[in-house]
C-alpha cells in the first residue's frame, strides 16, 4: 500500500486535532450548562439591596434611574395606560407570564382607544414563548425580528446580529431604556438598571425606534405598510447622547464611547456588567487607567444565568488584578445591568454588555450622560450594590484549583465568539 504524501498527512492530522479540541470545548460547555441548570432547579435567588427610583434634572428634562424591576414595570405600564397618541415598544425577551401578559394587555387597551401602537420583539430570544402569546390583534403593528435574518447572505456578518434593545416611548413625552427585559422573574429576582427620560432626549429614542422599524419593515411586514414617520424636533440635548450599534450599517459606537470615557478618567471608573468578556484592547485601556492611579472597579454577577460566559469572562482577571483593577462579584442574585460612571461627571445606561456580541454584533442602544447630578445618583447605586458584593483578591484568584484552571484554559478559545 502506498503511503499518502506528507502534506496530506499533516493536513489530516491538523484537521483531526482541531476537531478534537473543538469537540472537547463544546462538550465541556454543554456539560457545564446542564449541570448548572440542574443545580438551579427550584432554587430562588435571595433578596438583595435596591435603590429606590432617583429622579434628577438633566438639561431641559429629567432622568429617573430604576434598580428594581417592579418599580420600573409599574411606571412603564402607567405610561402606556396614559398614552393618548402613540406607543413604541421594543424588547429582546418578552416572557408569556403574568408580567408579560400585563404589558400585552396594556398595549391592546391602548390600541383599542385609538393609540397608534408599534411593537418590536426578537424572534430568537422568544422561541420558548408560547405561540399564542405572540398573537396580537390587527390594531397593533408588530415587527418580529426573525430568528434567521441573513437569507442567502449567510456569509455576511452584518445580518447575524440580534435585536437586543429595550425601548419604550409614549406620546413624545416619556421614554424608557436600559437592561430590563419583560418577565415576572425580572420584576423581583434580577438586579438590573433602566432609566426614564423626559425632555429632548425622548426624541432621540423615538428616532432610534423608527429607524429600526423602517429598516426592517419592508422585509418583515406587508408591502403596503407605510414607513413610521415621526414629527420630532431636531433640538440637541448637550448632556445626553444616544449611541446605537447597527450591524447592518457596520456601525458600533458604544465601544468607542466606553474607551474614550475611560481614557479621559482621572479619578474613578466604576462599571457594572452582566457578561464581561472584553477584547484585549479594552482590557489594556482599563489596566492603563488603573496604573495611572484611577480607581477602576468592575462589578459582575458571582454566578450569572450563562455559566459558560462566567468561565470565559475570567480569562483577563489575572491581568486586571495585577494592574490594580478591583473586581467585585454580586452575591445570591443575577445582576444584569450594563452601566458605568466615571469621575463624578459621566455615566451610561443601556443594553450593551462588554462582550463581542454586544459591542460588535447586536443591535444595541446606550444613553451617555455628561451630568454631575446623574453621575452622583449612579455612584449611590453602585455603593449600594457593593454592599452585596465580595471582592475578588489576588490571593484568592491565584489559589484556584487545577480543575478551574483547566476549564478556563479549554474554554478560552471560545472568547472571540461571545
GROMACS .gro file of C-alpha atoms in nm:
model
  418
    1UNK     CA    1   0.000   0.000   0.000
    2UNK     CA    2   0.139   0.340  -0.098
    3UNK     CA    3   0.178   0.598   0.176
    4UNK     CA    4  -0.009   0.929   0.148
    5UNK     CA    5   0.205   1.237   0.067
    6UNK     CA    6   0.344   1.416   0.372
    7UNK     CA    7   0.145   1.743   0.318
    8UNK     CA    8  -0.179   1.545   0.303
    9UNK     CA    9  -0.094   1.351   0.619
   10UNK     CA   10  -0.008   1.673   0.802
   11UNK     CA   11  -0.334   1.832   0.691
   12UNK     CA   12  -0.538   1.533   0.808
   13UNK     CA   13  -0.360   1.532   1.143
   14UNK     CA   14  -0.413   1.905   1.187
   15UNK     CA   15  -0.781   1.873   1.097
   16UNK     CA   16  -0.835   1.591   1.345
   17UNK     CA   17  -0.657   1.786   1.617
   18UNK     CA   18  -0.866   2.098   1.558
   19UNK     CA   19  -1.190   1.900   1.551
   20UNK     CA   20  -1.094   1.715   1.868
   21UNK     CA   21  -1.015   2.035   2.056
   22UNK     CA   22  -1.335   2.199   1.934
   23UNK     CA   23  -1.532   1.889   2.032
   24UNK     CA   24  -1.386   1.897   2.382
   25UNK     CA   25  -1.475   2.265   2.416
   26UNK     CA   26  -1.834   2.210   2.306
   27UNK     CA   27  -1.874   1.903   2.525
   28UNK     CA   28  -1.739   2.089   2.827
   29UNK     CA   29  -1.963   2.390   2.760
   30UNK     CA   30  -2.272   2.168   2.727
   31UNK     CA   31  -2.182   1.975   3.042
   32UNK     CA   32  -2.132   2.293   3.244
   33UNK     CA   33  -2.464   2.429   3.121
   34UNK     CA   34  -2.657   2.111   3.205
   35UNK     CA   35  -2.502   2.078   3.549
   36UNK     CA   36  -2.568   2.446   3.626
   37UNK     CA   37  -2.928   2.413   3.505
   38UNK     CA   38  -2.983   2.113   3.732
   39UNK     CA   39  -2.838   2.293   4.032
   40UNK     CA   40  -3.068   2.593   3.974
   41UNK     CA   41  -3.388   2.387   3.971
   42UNK     CA   42  -3.634   2.511   4.235
   43UNK     CA   43  -3.368   2.747   4.371
   44UNK     CA   44  -3.483   3.105   4.420
   45UNK     CA   45  -3.242   3.400   4.437
   46UNK     CA   46  -3.214   3.568   4.774
   47UNK     CA   47  -3.327   3.928   4.835
   48UNK     CA   48  -3.071   4.194   4.752
   49UNK     CA   49  -3.041   4.564   4.842
   50UNK     CA   50  -3.204   4.801   4.597
   51UNK     CA   51  -3.203   5.175   4.543
   52UNK     CA   52  -3.543   5.345   4.509
   53UNK     CA   53  -3.604   5.536   4.184
   54UNK     CA   54  -3.397   5.854   4.176
   55UNK     CA   55  -3.511   6.145   3.957
   56UNK     CA   56  -3.260   6.415   3.867
   57UNK     CA   57  -3.286   6.709   3.626
   58UNK     CA   58  -3.070   6.676   3.317
   59UNK     CA   59  -3.076   6.967   3.077
   60UNK     CA   60  -3.434   7.054   2.982
   61UNK     CA   61  -3.569   6.722   3.105
   62UNK     CA   62  -3.533   6.463   3.378
   63UNK     CA   63  -3.376   6.119   3.417
   64UNK     CA   64  -3.508   5.863   3.664
   65UNK     CA   65  -3.299   5.557   3.747
   66UNK     CA   66  -3.452   5.218   3.835
   67UNK     CA   67  -3.277   4.924   4.000
   68UNK     CA   68  -3.581   4.713   4.090
   69UNK     CA   69  -3.796   4.567   3.817
   70UNK     CA   70  -4.135   4.608   3.982
   71UNK     CA   71  -4.078   4.982   4.027
   72UNK     CA   72  -3.988   5.011   3.661
   73UNK     CA   73  -4.277   4.800   3.534
   74UNK     CA   74  -4.529   4.998   3.740
   75UNK     CA   75  -4.416   5.323   3.575
   76UNK     CA   76  -4.395   5.172   3.226
   77UNK     CA   77  -4.747   5.029   3.250
   78UNK     CA   78  -4.877   5.359   3.386
   79UNK     CA   79  -4.721   5.541   3.090
   80UNK     CA   80  -4.883   5.301   2.842
   81UNK     CA   81  -5.221   5.331   3.016
   82UNK     CA   82  -5.192   5.710   2.994
   83UNK     CA   83  -5.094   5.716   2.625
   84UNK     CA   84  -5.310   5.934   2.401
   85UNK     CA   85  -5.137   5.926   2.062
   86UNK     CA   86  -4.855   5.674   2.024
   87UNK     CA   87  -4.673   5.386   2.196
   88UNK     CA   88  -4.342   5.250   2.062
   89UNK     CA   89  -4.240   4.929   2.242
   90UNK     CA   90  -3.928   4.724   2.169
   91UNK     CA   91  -3.785   4.439   2.374
   92UNK     CA   92  -3.544   4.148   2.348
   93UNK     CA   93  -3.708   3.892   2.582
   94UNK     CA   94  -4.083   3.910   2.645
   95UNK     CA   95  -4.199   3.626   2.868
   96UNK     CA   96  -4.554   3.494   2.833
   97UNK     CA   97  -4.606   3.505   3.210
   98UNK     CA   98  -4.801   3.731   3.444
   99UNK     CA   99  -4.588   4.041   3.386
  100UNK     CA  100  -4.561   3.973   3.015
  101UNK     CA  101  -4.941   3.945   2.992
  102UNK     CA  102  -4.985   4.274   3.179
  103UNK     CA  103  -4.777   4.450   2.914
  104UNK     CA  104  -4.963   4.281   2.631
  105UNK     CA  105  -5.300   4.374   2.781
  106UNK     CA  106  -5.190   4.735   2.834
  107UNK     CA  107  -5.078   4.763   2.471
  108UNK     CA  108  -5.408   4.615   2.350
  109UNK     CA  109  -5.607   4.858   2.565
  110UNK     CA  110  -5.407   5.148   2.423
  111UNK     CA  111  -5.473   5.034   2.066
  112UNK     CA  112  -5.845   4.987   2.141
  113UNK     CA  113  -5.877   5.351   2.245
  114UNK     CA  114  -5.717   5.469   1.922
  115UNK     CA  115  -5.350   5.498   2.019
  116UNK     CA  116  -5.102   5.405   1.742
  117UNK     CA  117  -4.912   5.107   1.889
  118UNK     CA  118  -4.595   4.968   1.730
  119UNK     CA  119  -4.419   4.664   1.878
  120UNK     CA  120  -4.083   4.504   1.803
  121UNK     CA  121  -3.951   4.186   1.965
  122UNK     CA  122  -3.669   3.945   1.888
  123UNK     CA  123  -3.780   3.610   1.745
  124UNK     CA  124  -3.481   3.408   1.862
  125UNK     CA  125  -3.494   3.533   2.222
  126UNK     CA  126  -3.859   3.428   2.243
  127UNK     CA  127  -3.850   3.085   2.081
  128UNK     CA  128  -3.970   2.921   2.403
  129UNK     CA  129  -4.259   3.166   2.448
  130UNK     CA  130  -4.595   3.004   2.354
  131UNK     CA  131  -4.706   3.098   2.000
  132UNK     CA  132  -5.049   3.202   2.133
  133UNK     CA  133  -4.888   3.475   2.341
  134UNK     CA  134  -4.722   3.620   2.032
  135UNK     CA  135  -5.053   3.671   1.851
  136UNK     CA  136  -5.179   4.029   1.853
  137UNK     CA  137  -5.494   4.199   1.724
  138UNK     CA  138  -5.464   4.376   1.391
  139UNK     CA  139  -5.490   4.712   1.568
  140UNK     CA  140  -5.130   4.666   1.686
  141UNK     CA  141  -4.849   4.681   1.432
  142UNK     CA  142  -4.593   4.412   1.521
  143UNK     CA  143  -4.246   4.353   1.380
  144UNK     CA  144  -4.094   4.021   1.485
  145UNK     CA  145  -3.720   4.037   1.427
  146UNK     CA  146  -3.654   3.700   1.262
  147UNK     CA  147  -3.466   3.407   1.411
  148UNK     CA  148  -3.260   3.395   1.091
  149UNK     CA  149  -3.213   3.726   0.913
  150UNK     CA  150  -2.933   3.658   0.666
  151UNK     CA  151  -3.129   3.481   0.392
  152UNK     CA  152  -2.884   3.375   0.121
  153UNK     CA  153  -2.624   3.611   0.266
  154UNK     CA  154  -2.521   3.368   0.538
  155UNK     CA  155  -2.159   3.469   0.480
  156UNK     CA  156  -2.227   3.832   0.572
  157UNK     CA  157  -2.183   3.904   0.945
  158UNK     CA  158  -2.398   4.218   0.913
  159UNK     CA  159  -2.714   4.007   0.914
  160UNK     CA  160  -2.642   3.787   1.215
  161UNK     CA  161  -2.699   4.041   1.493
  162UNK     CA  162  -2.990   4.008   1.735
  163UNK     CA  163  -3.221   4.292   1.836
  164UNK     CA  164  -3.101   4.326   2.196
  165UNK     CA  165  -3.255   4.669   2.258
  166UNK     CA  166  -3.521   4.755   2.520
  167UNK     CA  167  -3.711   5.077   2.444
  168UNK     CA  168  -4.049   5.224   2.535
  169UNK     CA  169  -4.159   5.568   2.412
  170UNK     CA  170  -4.501   5.718   2.487
  171UNK     CA  171  -4.654   6.029   2.330
  172UNK     CA  172  -4.335   6.226   2.259
  173UNK     CA  173  -4.318   6.290   2.633
  174UNK     CA  174  -4.151   5.998   2.809
  175UNK     CA  175  -3.906   5.725   2.714
  176UNK     CA  176  -3.756   5.424   2.890
  177UNK     CA  177  -3.432   5.244   2.803
  178UNK     CA  178  -3.195   5.007   2.981
  179UNK     CA  179  -3.121   4.646   3.057
  180UNK     CA  180  -3.458   4.512   3.175
  181UNK     CA  181  -3.638   4.254   2.965
  182UNK     CA  182  -4.007   4.183   3.030
  183UNK     CA  183  -4.098   3.898   3.265
  184UNK     CA  184  -4.207   3.808   3.617
  185UNK     CA  185  -3.864   3.689   3.734
  186UNK     CA  186  -3.707   4.019   3.632
  187UNK     CA  187  -3.955   4.211   3.847
  188UNK     CA  188  -3.815   4.090   4.179
  189UNK     CA  189  -3.533   3.840   4.130
  190UNK     CA  190  -3.284   4.019   3.900
  191UNK     CA  191  -3.082   4.331   3.973
  192UNK     CA  192  -3.083   4.544   3.658
  193UNK     CA  193  -3.075   4.914   3.566
  194UNK     CA  194  -3.314   5.111   3.348
  195UNK     CA  195  -3.388   5.481   3.314
  196UNK     CA  196  -3.685   5.700   3.236
  197UNK     CA  197  -3.617   6.008   3.024
  198UNK     CA  198  -3.823   6.322   2.969
  199UNK     CA  199  -3.738   6.626   2.759
  200UNK     CA  200  -3.549   6.641   2.427
  201UNK     CA  201  -3.385   6.302   2.487
  202UNK     CA  202  -3.720   6.133   2.419
  203UNK     CA  203  -3.699   6.243   2.058
  204UNK     CA  204  -3.373   6.055   2.011
  205UNK     CA  205  -3.533   5.739   2.146
  206UNK     CA  206  -3.821   5.786   1.903
  207UNK     CA  207  -3.583   5.816   1.612
  208UNK     CA  208  -3.391   5.508   1.726
  209UNK     CA  209  -3.712   5.305   1.723
  210UNK     CA  210  -3.834   5.448   1.391
  211UNK     CA  211  -3.502   5.391   1.216
  212UNK     CA  212  -3.501   5.024   1.315
  213UNK     CA  213  -3.867   4.980   1.220
  214UNK     CA  214  -3.823   5.140   0.878
  215UNK     CA  215  -3.503   4.947   0.807
  216UNK     CA  216  -3.670   4.610   0.859
  217UNK     CA  217  -4.037   4.672   0.780
  218UNK     CA  218  -4.019   4.606   0.404
  219UNK     CA  219  -3.885   4.255   0.454
  220UNK     CA  220  -4.097   4.163   0.756
  221UNK     CA  221  -4.429   4.345   0.708
  222UNK     CA  222  -4.681   4.382   0.427
  223UNK     CA  223  -4.551   4.582   0.135
  224UNK     CA  224  -4.841   4.821   0.181
  225UNK     CA  225  -4.718   4.909   0.530
  226UNK     CA  226  -4.605   5.269   0.533
  227UNK     CA  227  -4.282   5.380   0.699
  228UNK     CA  228  -4.303   5.510   1.052
  229UNK     CA  229  -4.283   5.888   1.020
  230UNK     CA  230  -4.221   6.096   1.328
  231UNK     CA  231  -4.270   6.466   1.376
  232UNK     CA  232  -3.982   6.506   1.620
  233UNK     CA  233  -3.781   6.814   1.700
  234UNK     CA  234  -3.419   6.836   1.590
  235UNK     CA  235  -3.304   7.010   1.906
  236UNK     CA  236  -2.998   6.857   2.073
  237UNK     CA  237  -2.970   6.781   2.442
  238UNK     CA  238  -2.598   6.851   2.505
  239UNK     CA  239  -2.585   6.650   2.828
  240UNK     CA  240  -2.735   6.337   2.676
  241UNK     CA  241  -2.635   6.134   2.370
  242UNK     CA  242  -2.779   5.808   2.241
  243UNK     CA  243  -2.539   5.562   2.080
  244UNK     CA  244  -2.677   5.286   1.859
  245UNK     CA  245  -2.494   4.976   1.744
  246UNK     CA  246  -2.624   4.881   1.400
  247UNK     CA  247  -2.461   4.574   1.242
  248UNK     CA  248  -2.640   4.628   0.911
  249UNK     CA  249  -2.458   4.961   0.875
  250UNK     CA  250  -2.144   4.819   1.039
  251UNK     CA  251  -2.168   5.094   1.299
  252UNK     CA  252  -2.062   5.017   1.659
  253UNK     CA  253  -2.014   5.345   1.850
  254UNK     CA  254  -2.079   5.209   2.201
  255UNK     CA  255  -1.734   5.052   2.232
  256UNK     CA  256  -1.573   5.380   2.126
  257UNK     CA  257  -1.789   5.567   2.377
  258UNK     CA  258  -1.656   5.349   2.658
  259UNK     CA  259  -1.293   5.369   2.551
  260UNK     CA  260  -1.298   5.748   2.513
  261UNK     CA  261  -1.456   5.795   2.856
  262UNK     CA  262  -1.212   5.555   3.027
  263UNK     CA  263  -0.915   5.722   2.860
  264UNK     CA  264  -1.030   6.059   2.998
  265UNK     CA  265  -1.073   5.925   3.354
  266UNK     CA  266  -0.862   6.080   3.630
  267UNK     CA  267  -1.047   5.970   3.946
  268UNK     CA  268  -1.267   5.663   3.911
  269UNK     CA  269  -1.415   5.418   3.662
  270UNK     CA  270  -1.700   5.213   3.813
  271UNK     CA  271  -1.859   4.961   3.577
  272UNK     CA  272  -2.138   4.706   3.625
  273UNK     CA  273  -2.190   4.433   3.366
  274UNK     CA  274  -2.379   4.106   3.345
  275UNK     CA  275  -2.142   3.948   3.094
  276UNK     CA  276  -1.790   4.089   3.085
  277UNK     CA  277  -1.582   3.939   2.803
  278UNK     CA  278  -1.377   4.236   2.675
  279UNK     CA  279  -1.133   4.229   2.387
  280UNK     CA  280  -0.759   4.273   2.463
  281UNK     CA  281  -0.758   4.644   2.373
  282UNK     CA  282  -1.048   4.711   2.609
  283UNK     CA  283  -0.862   4.530   2.888
  284UNK     CA  284  -0.548   4.731   2.816
  285UNK     CA  285  -0.747   5.055   2.844
  286UNK     CA  286  -0.875   4.953   3.189
  287UNK     CA  287  -0.531   4.843   3.303
  288UNK     CA  288  -0.369   5.167   3.186
  289UNK     CA  289  -0.631   5.368   3.376
  290UNK     CA  290  -0.562   5.171   3.695
  291UNK     CA  291  -0.186   5.208   3.651
  292UNK     CA  292  -0.213   5.586   3.633
  293UNK     CA  293  -0.396   5.590   3.967
  294UNK     CA  294  -0.761   5.576   3.862
  295UNK     CA  295  -0.991   5.375   4.093
  296UNK     CA  296  -1.111   5.112   3.844
  297UNK     CA  297  -1.383   4.876   3.967
  298UNK     CA  298  -1.573   4.607   3.778
  299UNK     CA  299  -1.893   4.470   3.935
  300UNK     CA  300  -2.010   4.134   3.796
  301UNK     CA  301  -2.251   3.859   3.898
  302UNK     CA  302  -2.085   3.590   4.108
  303UNK     CA  303  -2.291   3.343   3.907
  304UNK     CA  304  -2.478   3.462   3.602
  305UNK     CA  305  -2.753   3.282   3.412
  306UNK     CA  306  -2.494   3.179   3.149
  307UNK     CA  307  -2.234   2.963   3.322
  308UNK     CA  308  -2.011   2.936   3.011
  309UNK     CA  309  -1.991   3.316   2.986
  310UNK     CA  310  -1.883   3.324   3.351
  311UNK     CA  311  -1.593   3.088   3.286
  312UNK     CA  312  -1.483   3.267   2.973
  313UNK     CA  313  -1.502   3.611   3.138
  314UNK     CA  314  -1.232   3.507   3.386
  315UNK     CA  315  -0.967   3.499   3.116
  316UNK     CA  316  -0.844   3.852   3.193
  317UNK     CA  317  -0.893   3.854   3.571
  318UNK     CA  318  -0.525   3.791   3.642
  319UNK     CA  319  -0.404   4.075   3.418
  320UNK     CA  320  -0.655   4.321   3.558
  321UNK     CA  321  -0.588   4.233   3.922
  322UNK     CA  322  -0.213   4.268   3.866
  323UNK     CA  323  -0.270   4.616   3.723
  324UNK     CA  324  -0.478   4.727   4.021
  325UNK     CA  325  -0.828   4.682   3.876
  326UNK     CA  326  -1.068   4.577   4.153
  327UNK     CA  327  -1.326   4.308   4.077
  328UNK     CA  328  -1.644   4.272   4.283
  329UNK     CA  329  -1.891   3.987   4.248
  330UNK     CA  330  -2.261   4.031   4.327
  331UNK     CA  331  -2.393   3.759   4.559
  332UNK     CA  332  -2.709   3.546   4.559
  333UNK     CA  333  -2.886   3.711   4.263
  334UNK     CA  334  -2.830   3.786   3.897
  335UNK     CA  335  -2.704   4.137   3.823
  336UNK     CA  336  -2.796   4.214   3.461
  337UNK     CA  337  -2.713   4.587   3.447
  338UNK     CA  338  -2.498   4.746   3.175
  339UNK     CA  339  -2.382   5.071   3.332
  340UNK     CA  340  -2.077   5.279   3.417
  341UNK     CA  341  -1.997   5.606   3.590
  342UNK     CA  342  -1.670   5.798   3.567
  343UNK     CA  343  -1.518   6.090   3.759
  344UNK     CA  344  -1.847   6.214   3.902
  345UNK     CA  345  -1.932   6.364   3.561
  346UNK     CA  346  -2.001   6.087   3.309
  347UNK     CA  347  -2.242   5.791   3.310
  348UNK     CA  348  -2.405   5.544   3.076
  349UNK     CA  349  -2.710   5.319   3.100
  350UNK     CA  350  -2.805   5.086   2.821
  351UNK     CA  351  -2.844   4.743   2.669
  352UNK     CA  352  -2.488   4.662   2.561
  353UNK     CA  353  -2.267   4.423   2.757
  354UNK     CA  354  -1.891   4.443   2.727
  355UNK     CA  355  -1.853   4.142   2.500
  356UNK     CA  356  -1.818   4.078   2.129
  357UNK     CA  357  -2.188   4.004   2.073
  358UNK     CA  358  -2.294   4.341   2.213
  359UNK     CA  359  -2.006   4.562   2.101
  360UNK     CA  360  -1.957   4.414   1.753
  361UNK     CA  361  -2.264   4.207   1.671
  362UNK     CA  362  -2.609   4.301   1.802
  363UNK     CA  363  -2.843   4.594   1.767
  364UNK     CA  364  -2.788   4.784   2.094
  365UNK     CA  365  -2.856   5.124   2.241
  366UNK     CA  366  -2.683   5.309   2.527
  367UNK     CA  367  -2.751   5.657   2.654
  368UNK     CA  368  -2.447   5.861   2.755
  369UNK     CA  369  -2.493   6.129   3.020
  370UNK     CA  370  -2.247   6.409   3.084
  371UNK     CA  371  -2.403   6.542   3.401
  372UNK     CA  372  -2.276   6.559   3.759
  373UNK     CA  373  -2.616   6.509   3.923
  374UNK     CA  374  -2.682   6.185   3.739
  375UNK     CA  375  -2.326   6.065   3.799
  376UNK     CA  376  -2.384   6.122   4.170
  377UNK     CA  377  -2.703   5.915   4.156
  378UNK     CA  378  -2.519   5.637   3.972
  379UNK     CA  379  -2.243   5.639   4.233
  380UNK     CA  380  -2.502   5.597   4.510
  381UNK     CA  381  -2.647   5.299   4.325
  382UNK     CA  382  -2.301   5.149   4.284
  383UNK     CA  383  -2.224   5.186   4.654
  384UNK     CA  384  -2.549   5.010   4.747
  385UNK     CA  385  -2.462   4.726   4.509
  386UNK     CA  386  -2.114   4.697   4.661
  387UNK     CA  387  -2.277   4.620   4.997
  388UNK     CA  388  -2.394   4.292   4.843
  389UNK     CA  389  -2.060   4.203   4.680
  390UNK     CA  390  -1.749   4.007   4.767
  391UNK     CA  391  -1.422   4.144   4.630
  392UNK     CA  392  -1.202   3.903   4.438
  393UNK     CA  393  -0.848   3.931   4.574
  394UNK     CA  394  -0.526   3.838   4.400
  395UNK     CA  395  -0.458   3.572   4.664
  396UNK     CA  396  -0.798   3.412   4.608
  397UNK     CA  397  -0.753   3.420   4.233
  398UNK     CA  398  -0.408   3.263   4.240
  399UNK     CA  399  -0.520   2.986   4.477
  400UNK     CA  400  -0.792   2.845   4.250
  401UNK     CA  401  -0.763   2.469   4.195
  402UNK     CA  402  -0.644   2.279   3.888
  403UNK     CA  403  -0.998   2.199   3.778
  404UNK     CA  404  -1.081   2.568   3.745
  405UNK     CA  405  -0.757   2.646   3.565
  406UNK     CA  406  -0.817   2.357   3.322
  407UNK     CA  407  -1.174   2.469   3.247
  408UNK     CA  408  -1.064   2.828   3.186
  409UNK     CA  409  -0.785   2.714   2.953
  410UNK     CA  410  -1.011   2.484   2.750
  411UNK     CA  411  -1.286   2.744   2.707
  412UNK     CA  412  -1.054   3.041   2.640
  413UNK     CA  413  -1.053   2.995   2.258
  414UNK     CA  414  -1.432   3.047   2.257
  415UNK     CA  415  -1.385   3.402   2.387
  416UNK     CA  416  -1.392   3.571   2.042
  417UNK     CA  417  -1.728   3.406   1.968
  418UNK     CA  418  -1.901   3.566   2.269
   0.00000   0.00000   0.00000
